[in-house]
XYZ file of C-alpha atoms in Angstrom:
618
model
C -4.100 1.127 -0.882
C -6.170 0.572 -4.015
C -9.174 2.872 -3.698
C -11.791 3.456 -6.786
C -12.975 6.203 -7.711
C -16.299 7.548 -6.169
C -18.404 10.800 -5.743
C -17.624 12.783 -2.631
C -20.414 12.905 0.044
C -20.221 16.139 1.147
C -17.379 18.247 2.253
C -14.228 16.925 2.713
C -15.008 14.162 2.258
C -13.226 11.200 0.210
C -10.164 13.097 -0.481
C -7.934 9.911 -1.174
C -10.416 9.284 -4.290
C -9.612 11.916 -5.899
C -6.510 10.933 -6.564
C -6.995 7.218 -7.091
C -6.579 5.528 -10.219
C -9.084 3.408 -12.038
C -8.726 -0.388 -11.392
C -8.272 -2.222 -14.221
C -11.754 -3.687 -16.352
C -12.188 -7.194 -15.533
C -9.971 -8.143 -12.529
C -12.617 -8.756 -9.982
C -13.795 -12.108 -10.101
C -17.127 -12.964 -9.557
C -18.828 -13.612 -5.981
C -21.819 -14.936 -4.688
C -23.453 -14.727 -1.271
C -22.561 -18.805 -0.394
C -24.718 -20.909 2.544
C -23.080 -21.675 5.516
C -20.769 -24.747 5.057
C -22.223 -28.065 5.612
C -20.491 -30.033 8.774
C -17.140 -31.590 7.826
C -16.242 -34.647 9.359
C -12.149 -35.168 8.868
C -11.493 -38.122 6.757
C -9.608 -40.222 4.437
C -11.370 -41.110 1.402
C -9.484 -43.596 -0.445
C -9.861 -46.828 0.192
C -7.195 -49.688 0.562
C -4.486 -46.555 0.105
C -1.963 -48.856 0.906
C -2.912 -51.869 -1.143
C -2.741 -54.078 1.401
C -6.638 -55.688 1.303
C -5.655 -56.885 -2.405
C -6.991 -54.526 -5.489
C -10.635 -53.828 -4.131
C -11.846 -51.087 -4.737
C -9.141 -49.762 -7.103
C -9.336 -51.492 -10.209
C -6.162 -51.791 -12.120
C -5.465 -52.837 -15.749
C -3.841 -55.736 -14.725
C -3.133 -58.393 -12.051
C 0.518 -57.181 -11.727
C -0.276 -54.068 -10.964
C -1.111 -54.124 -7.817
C 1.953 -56.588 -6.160
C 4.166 -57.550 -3.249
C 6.929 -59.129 -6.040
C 10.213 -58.903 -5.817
C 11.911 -56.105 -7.714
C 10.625 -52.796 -6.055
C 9.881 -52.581 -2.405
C 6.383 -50.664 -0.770
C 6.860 -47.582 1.005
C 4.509 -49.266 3.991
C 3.493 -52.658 4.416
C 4.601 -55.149 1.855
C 2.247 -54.393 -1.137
C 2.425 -51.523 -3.718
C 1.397 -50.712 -7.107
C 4.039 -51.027 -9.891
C 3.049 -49.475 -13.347
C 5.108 -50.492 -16.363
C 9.100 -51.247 -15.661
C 8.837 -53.936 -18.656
C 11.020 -52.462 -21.521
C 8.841 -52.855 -24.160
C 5.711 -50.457 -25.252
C 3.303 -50.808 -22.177
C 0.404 -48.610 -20.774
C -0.835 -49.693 -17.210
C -3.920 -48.439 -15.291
C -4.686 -47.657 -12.061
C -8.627 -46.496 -10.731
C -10.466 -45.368 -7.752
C -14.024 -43.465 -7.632
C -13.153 -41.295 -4.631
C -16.235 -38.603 -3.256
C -15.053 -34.988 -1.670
C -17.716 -33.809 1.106
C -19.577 -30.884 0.202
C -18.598 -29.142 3.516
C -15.044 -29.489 3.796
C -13.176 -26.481 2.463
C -9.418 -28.692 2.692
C -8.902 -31.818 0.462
C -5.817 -32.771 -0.405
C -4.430 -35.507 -2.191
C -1.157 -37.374 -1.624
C 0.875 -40.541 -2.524
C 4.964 -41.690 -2.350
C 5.912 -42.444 -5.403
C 8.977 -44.025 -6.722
C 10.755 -43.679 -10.582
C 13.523 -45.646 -11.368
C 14.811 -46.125 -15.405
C 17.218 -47.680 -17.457
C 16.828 -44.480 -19.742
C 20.075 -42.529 -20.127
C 18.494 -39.262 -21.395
C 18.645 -35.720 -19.410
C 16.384 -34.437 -21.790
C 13.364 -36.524 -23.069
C 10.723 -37.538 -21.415
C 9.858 -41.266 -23.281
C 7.741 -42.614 -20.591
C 5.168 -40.799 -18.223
C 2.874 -41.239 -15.784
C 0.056 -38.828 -15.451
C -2.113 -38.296 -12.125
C -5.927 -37.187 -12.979
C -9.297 -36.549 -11.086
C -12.385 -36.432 -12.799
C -11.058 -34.928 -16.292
C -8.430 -33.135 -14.963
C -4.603 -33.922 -14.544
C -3.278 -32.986 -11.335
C 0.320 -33.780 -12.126
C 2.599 -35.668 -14.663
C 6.192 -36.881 -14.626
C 8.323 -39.109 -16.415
C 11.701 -40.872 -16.690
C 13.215 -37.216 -16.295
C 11.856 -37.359 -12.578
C 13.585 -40.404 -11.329
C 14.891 -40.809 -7.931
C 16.576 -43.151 -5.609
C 13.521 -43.409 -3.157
C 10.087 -42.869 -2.702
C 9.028 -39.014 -2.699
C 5.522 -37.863 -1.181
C 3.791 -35.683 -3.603
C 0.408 -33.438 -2.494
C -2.111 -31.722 -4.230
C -4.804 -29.062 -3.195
C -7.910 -30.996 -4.594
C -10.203 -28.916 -2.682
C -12.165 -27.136 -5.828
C -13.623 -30.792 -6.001
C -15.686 -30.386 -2.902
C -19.312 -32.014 -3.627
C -17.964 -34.366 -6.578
C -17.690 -38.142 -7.076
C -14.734 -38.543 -9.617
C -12.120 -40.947 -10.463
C -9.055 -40.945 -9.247
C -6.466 -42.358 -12.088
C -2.652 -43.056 -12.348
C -1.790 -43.436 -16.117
C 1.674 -44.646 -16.989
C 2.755 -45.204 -20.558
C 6.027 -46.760 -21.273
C 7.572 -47.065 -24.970
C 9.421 -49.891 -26.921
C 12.919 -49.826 -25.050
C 14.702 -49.010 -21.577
C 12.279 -49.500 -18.447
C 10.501 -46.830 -16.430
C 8.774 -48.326 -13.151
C 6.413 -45.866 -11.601
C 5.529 -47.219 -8.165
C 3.198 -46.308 -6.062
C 2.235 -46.437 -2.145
C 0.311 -44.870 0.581
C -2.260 -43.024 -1.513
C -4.591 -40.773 0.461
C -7.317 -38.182 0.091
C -7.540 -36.269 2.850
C -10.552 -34.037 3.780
C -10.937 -31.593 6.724
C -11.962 -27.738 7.268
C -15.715 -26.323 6.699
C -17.540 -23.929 9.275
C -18.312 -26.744 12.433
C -14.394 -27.972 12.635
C -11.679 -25.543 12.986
C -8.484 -26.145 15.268
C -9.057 -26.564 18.652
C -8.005 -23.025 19.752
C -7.892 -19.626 17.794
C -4.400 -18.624 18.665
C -3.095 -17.370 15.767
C 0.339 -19.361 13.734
C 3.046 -19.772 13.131
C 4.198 -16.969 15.267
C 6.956 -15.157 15.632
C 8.692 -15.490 12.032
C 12.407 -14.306 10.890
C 13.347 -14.527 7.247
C 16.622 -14.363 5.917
C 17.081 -13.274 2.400
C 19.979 -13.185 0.318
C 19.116 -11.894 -3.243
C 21.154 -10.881 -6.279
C 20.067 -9.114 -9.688
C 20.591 -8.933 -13.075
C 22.022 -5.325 -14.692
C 18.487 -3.817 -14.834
C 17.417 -5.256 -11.596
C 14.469 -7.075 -12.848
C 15.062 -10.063 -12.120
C 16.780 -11.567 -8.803
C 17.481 -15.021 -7.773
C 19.276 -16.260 -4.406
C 18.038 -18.149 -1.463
C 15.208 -17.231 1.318
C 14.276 -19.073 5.300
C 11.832 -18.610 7.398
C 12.234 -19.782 11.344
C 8.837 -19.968 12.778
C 6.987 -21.253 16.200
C 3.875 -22.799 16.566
C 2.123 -20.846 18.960
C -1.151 -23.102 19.133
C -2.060 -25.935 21.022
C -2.899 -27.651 17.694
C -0.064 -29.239 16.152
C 1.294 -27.934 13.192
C 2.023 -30.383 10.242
C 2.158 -27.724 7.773
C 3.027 -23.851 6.443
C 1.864 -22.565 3.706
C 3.732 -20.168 1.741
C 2.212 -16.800 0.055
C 3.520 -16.649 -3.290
C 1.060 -13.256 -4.028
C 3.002 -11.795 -7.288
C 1.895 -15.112 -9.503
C -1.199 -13.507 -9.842
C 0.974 -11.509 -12.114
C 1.968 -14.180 -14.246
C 0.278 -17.684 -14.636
C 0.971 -21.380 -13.747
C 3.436 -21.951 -16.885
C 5.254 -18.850 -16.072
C 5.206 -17.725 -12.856
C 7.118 -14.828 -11.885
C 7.548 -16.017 -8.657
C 9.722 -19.574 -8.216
C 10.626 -21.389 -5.297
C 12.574 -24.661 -5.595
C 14.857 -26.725 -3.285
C 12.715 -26.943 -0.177
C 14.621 -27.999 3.239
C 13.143 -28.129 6.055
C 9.734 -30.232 4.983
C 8.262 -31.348 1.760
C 6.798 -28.827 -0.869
C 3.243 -29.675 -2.138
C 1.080 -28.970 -5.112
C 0.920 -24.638 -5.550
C -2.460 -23.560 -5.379
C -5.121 -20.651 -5.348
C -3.959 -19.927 -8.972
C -0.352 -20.615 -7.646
C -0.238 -18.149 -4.884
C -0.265 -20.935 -2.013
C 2.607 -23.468 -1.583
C 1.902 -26.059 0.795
C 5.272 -27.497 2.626
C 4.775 -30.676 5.031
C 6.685 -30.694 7.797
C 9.040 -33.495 8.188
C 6.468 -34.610 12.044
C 4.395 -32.084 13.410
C 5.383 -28.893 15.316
C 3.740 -28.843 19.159
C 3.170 -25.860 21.155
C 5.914 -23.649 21.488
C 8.167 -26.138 19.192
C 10.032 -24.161 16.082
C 11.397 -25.326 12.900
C 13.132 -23.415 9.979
C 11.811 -24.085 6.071
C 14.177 -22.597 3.065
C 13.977 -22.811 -0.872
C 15.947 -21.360 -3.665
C 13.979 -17.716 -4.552
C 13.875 -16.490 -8.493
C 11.801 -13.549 -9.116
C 11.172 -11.645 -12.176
C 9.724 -8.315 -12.518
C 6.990 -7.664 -15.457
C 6.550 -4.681 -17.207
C 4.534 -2.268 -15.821
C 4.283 0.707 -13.187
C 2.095 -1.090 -10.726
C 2.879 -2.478 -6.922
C 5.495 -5.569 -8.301
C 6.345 -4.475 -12.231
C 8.791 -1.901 -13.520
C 7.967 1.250 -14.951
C 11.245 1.176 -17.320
C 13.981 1.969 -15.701
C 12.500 1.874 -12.212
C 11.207 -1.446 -10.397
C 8.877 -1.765 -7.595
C 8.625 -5.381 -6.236
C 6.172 -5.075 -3.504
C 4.750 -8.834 -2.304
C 7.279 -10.742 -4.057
C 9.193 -12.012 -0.883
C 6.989 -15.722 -0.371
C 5.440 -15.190 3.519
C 3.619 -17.508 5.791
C 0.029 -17.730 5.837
C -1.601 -17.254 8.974
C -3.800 -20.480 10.943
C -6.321 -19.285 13.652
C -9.970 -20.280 14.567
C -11.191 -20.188 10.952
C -8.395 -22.424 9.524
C -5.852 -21.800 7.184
C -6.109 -18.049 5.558
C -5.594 -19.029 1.816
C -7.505 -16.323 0.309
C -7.317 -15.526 -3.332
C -5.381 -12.359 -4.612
C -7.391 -9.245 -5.229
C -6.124 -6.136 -7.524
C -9.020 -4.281 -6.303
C -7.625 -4.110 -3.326
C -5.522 -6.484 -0.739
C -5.559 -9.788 0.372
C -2.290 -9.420 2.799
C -2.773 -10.952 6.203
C 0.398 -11.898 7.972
C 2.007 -11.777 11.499
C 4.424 -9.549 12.833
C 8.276 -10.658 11.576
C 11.471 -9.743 11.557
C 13.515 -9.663 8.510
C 17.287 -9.551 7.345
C 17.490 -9.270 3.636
C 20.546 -9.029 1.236
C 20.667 -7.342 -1.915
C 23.332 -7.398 -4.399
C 22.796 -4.977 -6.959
C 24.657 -3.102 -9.479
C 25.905 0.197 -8.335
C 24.007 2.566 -10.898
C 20.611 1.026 -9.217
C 19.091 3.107 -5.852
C 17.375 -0.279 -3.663
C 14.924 2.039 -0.950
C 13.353 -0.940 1.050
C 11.713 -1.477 3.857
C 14.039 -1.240 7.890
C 16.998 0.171 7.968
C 19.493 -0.337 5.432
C 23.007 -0.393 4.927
C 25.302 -0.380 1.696
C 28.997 -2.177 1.359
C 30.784 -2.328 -2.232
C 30.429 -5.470 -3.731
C 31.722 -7.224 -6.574
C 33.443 -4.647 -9.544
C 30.459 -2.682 -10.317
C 28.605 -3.775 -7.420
C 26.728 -2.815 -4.343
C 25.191 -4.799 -1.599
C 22.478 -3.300 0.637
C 21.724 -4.638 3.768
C 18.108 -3.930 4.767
C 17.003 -5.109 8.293
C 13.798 -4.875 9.510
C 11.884 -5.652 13.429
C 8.188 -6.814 13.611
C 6.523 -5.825 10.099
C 4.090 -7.646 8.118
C 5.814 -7.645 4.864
C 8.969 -6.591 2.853
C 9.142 -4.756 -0.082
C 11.905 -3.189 -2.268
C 12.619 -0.704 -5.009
C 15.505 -0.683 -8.180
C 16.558 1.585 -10.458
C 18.453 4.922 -11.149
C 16.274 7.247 -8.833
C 16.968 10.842 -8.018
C 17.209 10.765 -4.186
C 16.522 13.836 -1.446
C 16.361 12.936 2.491
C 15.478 15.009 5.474
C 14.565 13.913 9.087
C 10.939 15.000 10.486
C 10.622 17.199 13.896
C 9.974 14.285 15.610
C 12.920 12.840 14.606
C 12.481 10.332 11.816
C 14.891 10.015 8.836
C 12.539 10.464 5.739
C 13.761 9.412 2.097
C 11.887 10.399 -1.205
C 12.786 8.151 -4.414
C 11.566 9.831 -7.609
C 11.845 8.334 -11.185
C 12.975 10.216 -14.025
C 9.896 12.807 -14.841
C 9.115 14.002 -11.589
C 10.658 17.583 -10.788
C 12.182 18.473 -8.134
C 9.974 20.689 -6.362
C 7.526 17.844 -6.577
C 9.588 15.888 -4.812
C 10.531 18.924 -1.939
C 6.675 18.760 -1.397
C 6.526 14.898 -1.183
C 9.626 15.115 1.572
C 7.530 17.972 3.665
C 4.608 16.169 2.875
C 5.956 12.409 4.515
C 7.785 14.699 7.515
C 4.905 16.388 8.708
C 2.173 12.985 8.488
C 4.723 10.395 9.790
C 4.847 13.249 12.939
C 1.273 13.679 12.746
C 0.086 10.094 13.191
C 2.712 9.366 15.639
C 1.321 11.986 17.899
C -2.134 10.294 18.079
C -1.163 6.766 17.570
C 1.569 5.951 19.037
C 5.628 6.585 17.982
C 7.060 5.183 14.860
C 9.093 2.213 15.316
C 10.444 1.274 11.661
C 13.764 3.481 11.784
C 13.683 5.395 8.191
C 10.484 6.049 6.206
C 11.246 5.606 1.975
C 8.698 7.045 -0.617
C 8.839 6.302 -3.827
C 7.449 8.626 -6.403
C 6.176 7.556 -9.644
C 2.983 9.167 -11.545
C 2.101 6.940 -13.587
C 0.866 4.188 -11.055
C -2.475 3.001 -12.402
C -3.312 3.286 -8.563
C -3.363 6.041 -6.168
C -0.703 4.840 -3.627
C 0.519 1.576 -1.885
C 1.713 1.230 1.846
C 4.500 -1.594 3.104
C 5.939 -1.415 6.363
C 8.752 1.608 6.095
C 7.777 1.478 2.759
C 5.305 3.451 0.383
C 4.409 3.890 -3.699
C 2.570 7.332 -4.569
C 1.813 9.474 -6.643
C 2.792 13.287 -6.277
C 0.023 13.743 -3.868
C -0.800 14.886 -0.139
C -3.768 13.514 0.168
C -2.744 9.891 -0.923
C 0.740 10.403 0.741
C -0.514 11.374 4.030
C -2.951 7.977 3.444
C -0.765 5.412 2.795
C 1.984 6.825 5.668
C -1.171 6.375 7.601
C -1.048 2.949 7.273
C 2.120 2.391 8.830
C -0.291 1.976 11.815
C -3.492 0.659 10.294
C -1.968 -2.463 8.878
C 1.677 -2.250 9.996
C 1.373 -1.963 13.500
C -2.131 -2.455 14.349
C -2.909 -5.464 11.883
C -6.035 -6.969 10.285
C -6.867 -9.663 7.763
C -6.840 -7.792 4.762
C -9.081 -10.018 2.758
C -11.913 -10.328 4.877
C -11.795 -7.221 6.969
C -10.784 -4.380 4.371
C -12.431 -1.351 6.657
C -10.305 -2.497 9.840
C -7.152 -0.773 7.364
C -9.118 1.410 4.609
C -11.505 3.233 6.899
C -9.114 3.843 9.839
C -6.529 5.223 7.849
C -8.613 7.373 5.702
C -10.171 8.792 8.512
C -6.731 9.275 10.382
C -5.955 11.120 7.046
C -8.207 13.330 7.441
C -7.663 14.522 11.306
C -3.847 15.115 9.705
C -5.185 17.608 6.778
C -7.555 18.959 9.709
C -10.760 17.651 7.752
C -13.460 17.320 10.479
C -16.075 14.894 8.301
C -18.725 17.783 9.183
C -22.029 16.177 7.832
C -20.223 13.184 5.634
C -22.338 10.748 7.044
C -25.931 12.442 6.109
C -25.173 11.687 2.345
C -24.554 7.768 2.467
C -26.754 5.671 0.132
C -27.013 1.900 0.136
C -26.889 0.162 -2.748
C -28.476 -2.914 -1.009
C -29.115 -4.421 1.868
C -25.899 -6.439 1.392
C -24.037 -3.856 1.290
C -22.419 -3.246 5.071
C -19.031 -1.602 5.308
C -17.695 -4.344 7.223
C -17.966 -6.692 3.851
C -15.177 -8.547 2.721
C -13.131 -8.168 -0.605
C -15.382 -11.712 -2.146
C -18.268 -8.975 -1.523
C -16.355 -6.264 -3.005
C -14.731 -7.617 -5.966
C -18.320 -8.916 -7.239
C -18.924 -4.996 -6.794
C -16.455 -3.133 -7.703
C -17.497 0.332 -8.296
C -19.062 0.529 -4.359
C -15.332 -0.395 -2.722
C -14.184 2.715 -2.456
C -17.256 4.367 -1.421
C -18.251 1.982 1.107
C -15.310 1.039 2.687
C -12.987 4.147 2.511
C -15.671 7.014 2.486
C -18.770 5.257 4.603
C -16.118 3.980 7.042
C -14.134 6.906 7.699
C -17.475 9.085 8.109
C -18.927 6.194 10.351
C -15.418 6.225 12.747
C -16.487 10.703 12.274
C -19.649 10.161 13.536
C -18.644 7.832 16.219
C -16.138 10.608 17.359
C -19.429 12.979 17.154
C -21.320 10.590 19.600
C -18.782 9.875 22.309
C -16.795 13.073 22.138
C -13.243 14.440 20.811
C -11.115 13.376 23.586
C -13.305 10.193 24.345
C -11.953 9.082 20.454
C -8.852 9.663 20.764
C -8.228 8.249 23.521
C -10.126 5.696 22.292
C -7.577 4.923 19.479
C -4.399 5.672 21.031
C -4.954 3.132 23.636
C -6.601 0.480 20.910
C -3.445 0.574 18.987
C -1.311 0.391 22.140
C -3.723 -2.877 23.224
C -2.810 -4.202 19.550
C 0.997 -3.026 18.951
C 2.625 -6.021 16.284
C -1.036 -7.949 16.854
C -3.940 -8.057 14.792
C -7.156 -6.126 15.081
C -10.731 -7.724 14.525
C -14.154 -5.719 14.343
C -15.306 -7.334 17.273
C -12.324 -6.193 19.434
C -12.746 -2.441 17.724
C -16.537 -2.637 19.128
C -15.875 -3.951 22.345
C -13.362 -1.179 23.075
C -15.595 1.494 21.867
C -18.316 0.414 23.883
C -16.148 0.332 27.050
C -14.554 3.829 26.420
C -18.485 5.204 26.528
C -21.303 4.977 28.639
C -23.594 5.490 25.476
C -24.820 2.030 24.208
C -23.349 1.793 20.729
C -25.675 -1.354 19.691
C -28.152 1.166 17.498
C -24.866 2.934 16.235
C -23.477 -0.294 14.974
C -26.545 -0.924 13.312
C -27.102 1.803 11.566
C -23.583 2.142 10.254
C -23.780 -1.289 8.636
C -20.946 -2.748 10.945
C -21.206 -6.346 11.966
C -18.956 -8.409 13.520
């Protein structure tokens, strides 16, 4: 993963820096220690939403607005609000001061509307409504957007937590050919905050399959096709909802995302948010316990320029994240956190995945399971990559030079190396991935994901990045051995990402180091806090607001804290310790907590003053 760069703290010690790549100036955002979220009482906040208690307290531009006349029908009830629909050059208003709680961390907004238009065009929009809170517009449309029936439309209004603002509905209509705009069932609905999560923790949807069926362009930069997702909601708490991950629009922006996803079955598609990462599908009624239900959307994709984790480095295309993947609910809520390129905000359940790629033939596709190719169409090849229980998928393009070999223990290892790498660099990157795959295995448990593919490019910005089966690098051991590492520290043994960074960073670093034979001898003696905030169990808010102590904390202070736990409660006491942890959390997800509590019962030292002075909470 994405370390920084950072001093080493005594011998040995932080190897995986030294080989890490600068993170680009200005992508951390900045973060603030926040209070504890005020109490969050679910609610509904507009009132009269169905505009059936006359126009009180919305207050409309005219008397006809608000109506039960003949004409257009209401979605519920008999009353609705019909804006323009006369012909001639009309603008008609619609207003409600609506207030967002302060502690509710979910607000969304929804309403059915209807469009219908004696406008002929396919191609100009003469008449629009706009949708606006406070001073900003949440949505427009127009007589382009007509449709035979009423359509619910949501939006993530949750950045207006703590504000009274108007709610508006703006429709302007010009001199000829009616648009009606017509609304119905308008609702703002808060929930969330730190006092009201779901009624049990259990983590969902579970068990997810996607199905993928992609094809590309001649360079393989860009790939369209269609992607669905069968899920089951494991909780006792219904399940109206899924959000889908959309990661690589960080890349882009709003207007041009690289990531599109259109043509939702299977429940209703919302408003994108967190900077159009997070797409919000309704489910057509809620999902109960143990219930399952399949969602699918047309996919486009399109790779930028660039050597980094999703962007091509010429020739050569590495599309890690760009797959669209369930967020995870569990005690805390919905997991929408925002994309970091310091380091990674991933946090998903284990899947399965079957996913089609049709490619032209001069283009090498290393992905993540086990894949297969058949010849395609004239010029054509389709690769068939399947894949059992991983977090993620993630895929490579372009005319690599290829070598394979199969490690002692018996895993089929490929390395993929662009056009500038030689080929002795690439001998050492195939003895390299052999001999760590066989390594970790031994202490942590076999490796279950079939073939291993590494892709070798140097110039990544970044010192290496790990996907299930599935790894960028540089020509390095170090960072090699690292991110095959993770094949267990986020692949198998899982974490949230986001808010957990060490649970990954710090185990894998430090089961780099028992693979190079590093013993951590005296690492931890040389630690220096930067403040009494700082704790290496921090999350990536903390360490995107500070930057330059990521990679020291979390990869150097963490592996040397998991050495000097090793120190306290013996050699074999550790790794037993681990072997058996990952066992306990094969395909699940590992929390600090659960790391602590298994410590503490493979020792009869108490661990409480160890915790403590390591700077691990949780």
């Amino acid at each position: 993963m994405r370390p920084t760069p950072h001093k080493a703290l005594g011998a040995g010690a932080l190897t995986v820096a030294a080989v890490a790549a600068l993170v680009l100036p200005g992508t951390p955002a900045a973060a603030r220690q926040a209070a504890a979220p005020a109490a969050c009482t679910p609610a509904q906040v507009v009132a009269n939403s169905g505009f059936e208690s006359g126009t009180s307290p919305w207050s409309p531009s005219s008397s006809s607005v608000i109506t039960s006349r003949s004409g257009q029908s209401a979605h519920g009830g008999s009353s609705y609000a019909w804006l323009d629909g006369t012909g001639g050059t009309r603008t008609d208003t619609l207003t409600q001061s609506v207030t967002i709680p302060s502690g509710c961390s979910t607000a969304t907004l929804s309403y059915w509307l209807h469009i219908d238009t004696a406008e002929t065009t396919s191609s100009t929009a003469y008449d629009k409504l706009s949708v606006k809170l406070g001073g900003s517009t949440l949505a427009t449309y127009s007589n382009l957007d007509k449709n035979t029936g009423y359509v619910r439309r949501t939006v993530d209004v949750s950045s207006f937590a703590g504000q009274t603002v108007n709610l508006s509905f703006t429709g302007a209509e010009d001199s000829s050919l009616q648009t009606s705009f017509v609304l119905d069932d308008v609702a703002l609905d808060t929930s969330g905050g730190g006092t009201t999560p779901p009624a049990d923790s259990t983590r969902t949807p579970a068990a997810p399959a996607y199905t993928v069926s992609l094809s590309s362009d001649t360079a393989g930069t860009v790939w369209n096709g269609h992607e669905s997702v069968t899920f089951t909601n494991a909780s006792a708490t219904a399940l109206s909802e899924v959000y889908l991950r959309l990661w690589d629009n960080y890349h882009g922006s709003c207007d041009a995302m690289p990531i599109k996803v259109s043509n939702v079955t299977g429940g209703t598609a919302g408003a994108l948010s967190v900077a159009c990462t997070a797409l919000k599908v309704d489910l057509p009624a809620p999902l109960a316990q143990g219930q399952s239900a399949t969602v699918g959307f047309d996919l486009g994709i399109t790779v930028p320029s660039g050597a980094d984790r999703f962007g091509h480095d010429g020739a050569f295309s590495f599309i890690g994240n760009a797959l669209p993947v369930l967020a995870v609910r569990d005690g805390a809520g919905w997991h929408l956190d925002p994309y970091t390129n310091n380091g990674e905000s991933f946090y998903s359940l284990a899947a399965d995945f079957k996913v089609t790629l049709d490619h032209p033939s001069t283009l090498l596709v290393p992905a993540t399971g086990t894949s297969a190719d058949t010849p395609g169409a004239s010029g054509r090849t389709v690769t068939t990559a399947t894949a059992s229980k991983v977090r993620d998928f993630a895929w490579a393009a372009g005319p690599f030079s290829k070598i394979s070999g199969t490690s002692p223990g018996g895993v089929p290892v490929n390395v993929y190396s662009v056009s500038n790498i030689s080929s002795s660099s690439a001998q050492s990157m195939l003895s390299t991935a052999k001999s760590a795959v066989d390594a970790h295995a031994g202490r942590f448990g076999a490796y279950p994901y079939g073939e291993l593919d590494a892709v070798i490019d140097n110039n990544y910005w970044f010192g290496g990045m790990e996907y299930p089966g599935f790894v960028l690098d540089l020509v390095s051991t170090t960072a090699l051995t690292h991110e095959i590492g993770h094949q267990w520290w986020y692949g198998i043994v899982g974490d949230d990402e986001y808010n957990s960074p060490w649970l990954d960073e710090a185990f894998t670093d430090y089961a780099t180091d028992l693979a190079q034979g590093i013993t951590g001898a005296n690492c931890w003696n040389s630690v220096s806090w930067a403040s009494s905030a700082e704790k290496i169990t921090n999350s990536m808010a903390y360490w995107d607001a500070h930057s330059s102590r990521y990679s020291t904390v979390v990869y150097g202070y963490g592996k040397c804290a998991l050495h000097d736990l090793r120190r306290l409660i013996g050699d074999s006491t550790m790794t037993k310790l681990l072997k058996d942890y990952a066992t306990a959390h094969w395909y699940g997800v590992s929390t600090t907590a659960e790391f602590k509590a298994a410590a503490q019962a493979a020792t009869g030292t108490d661990l409480t003053s160890f915790w403590t002075q390591h700077r691990i909470d949780g």
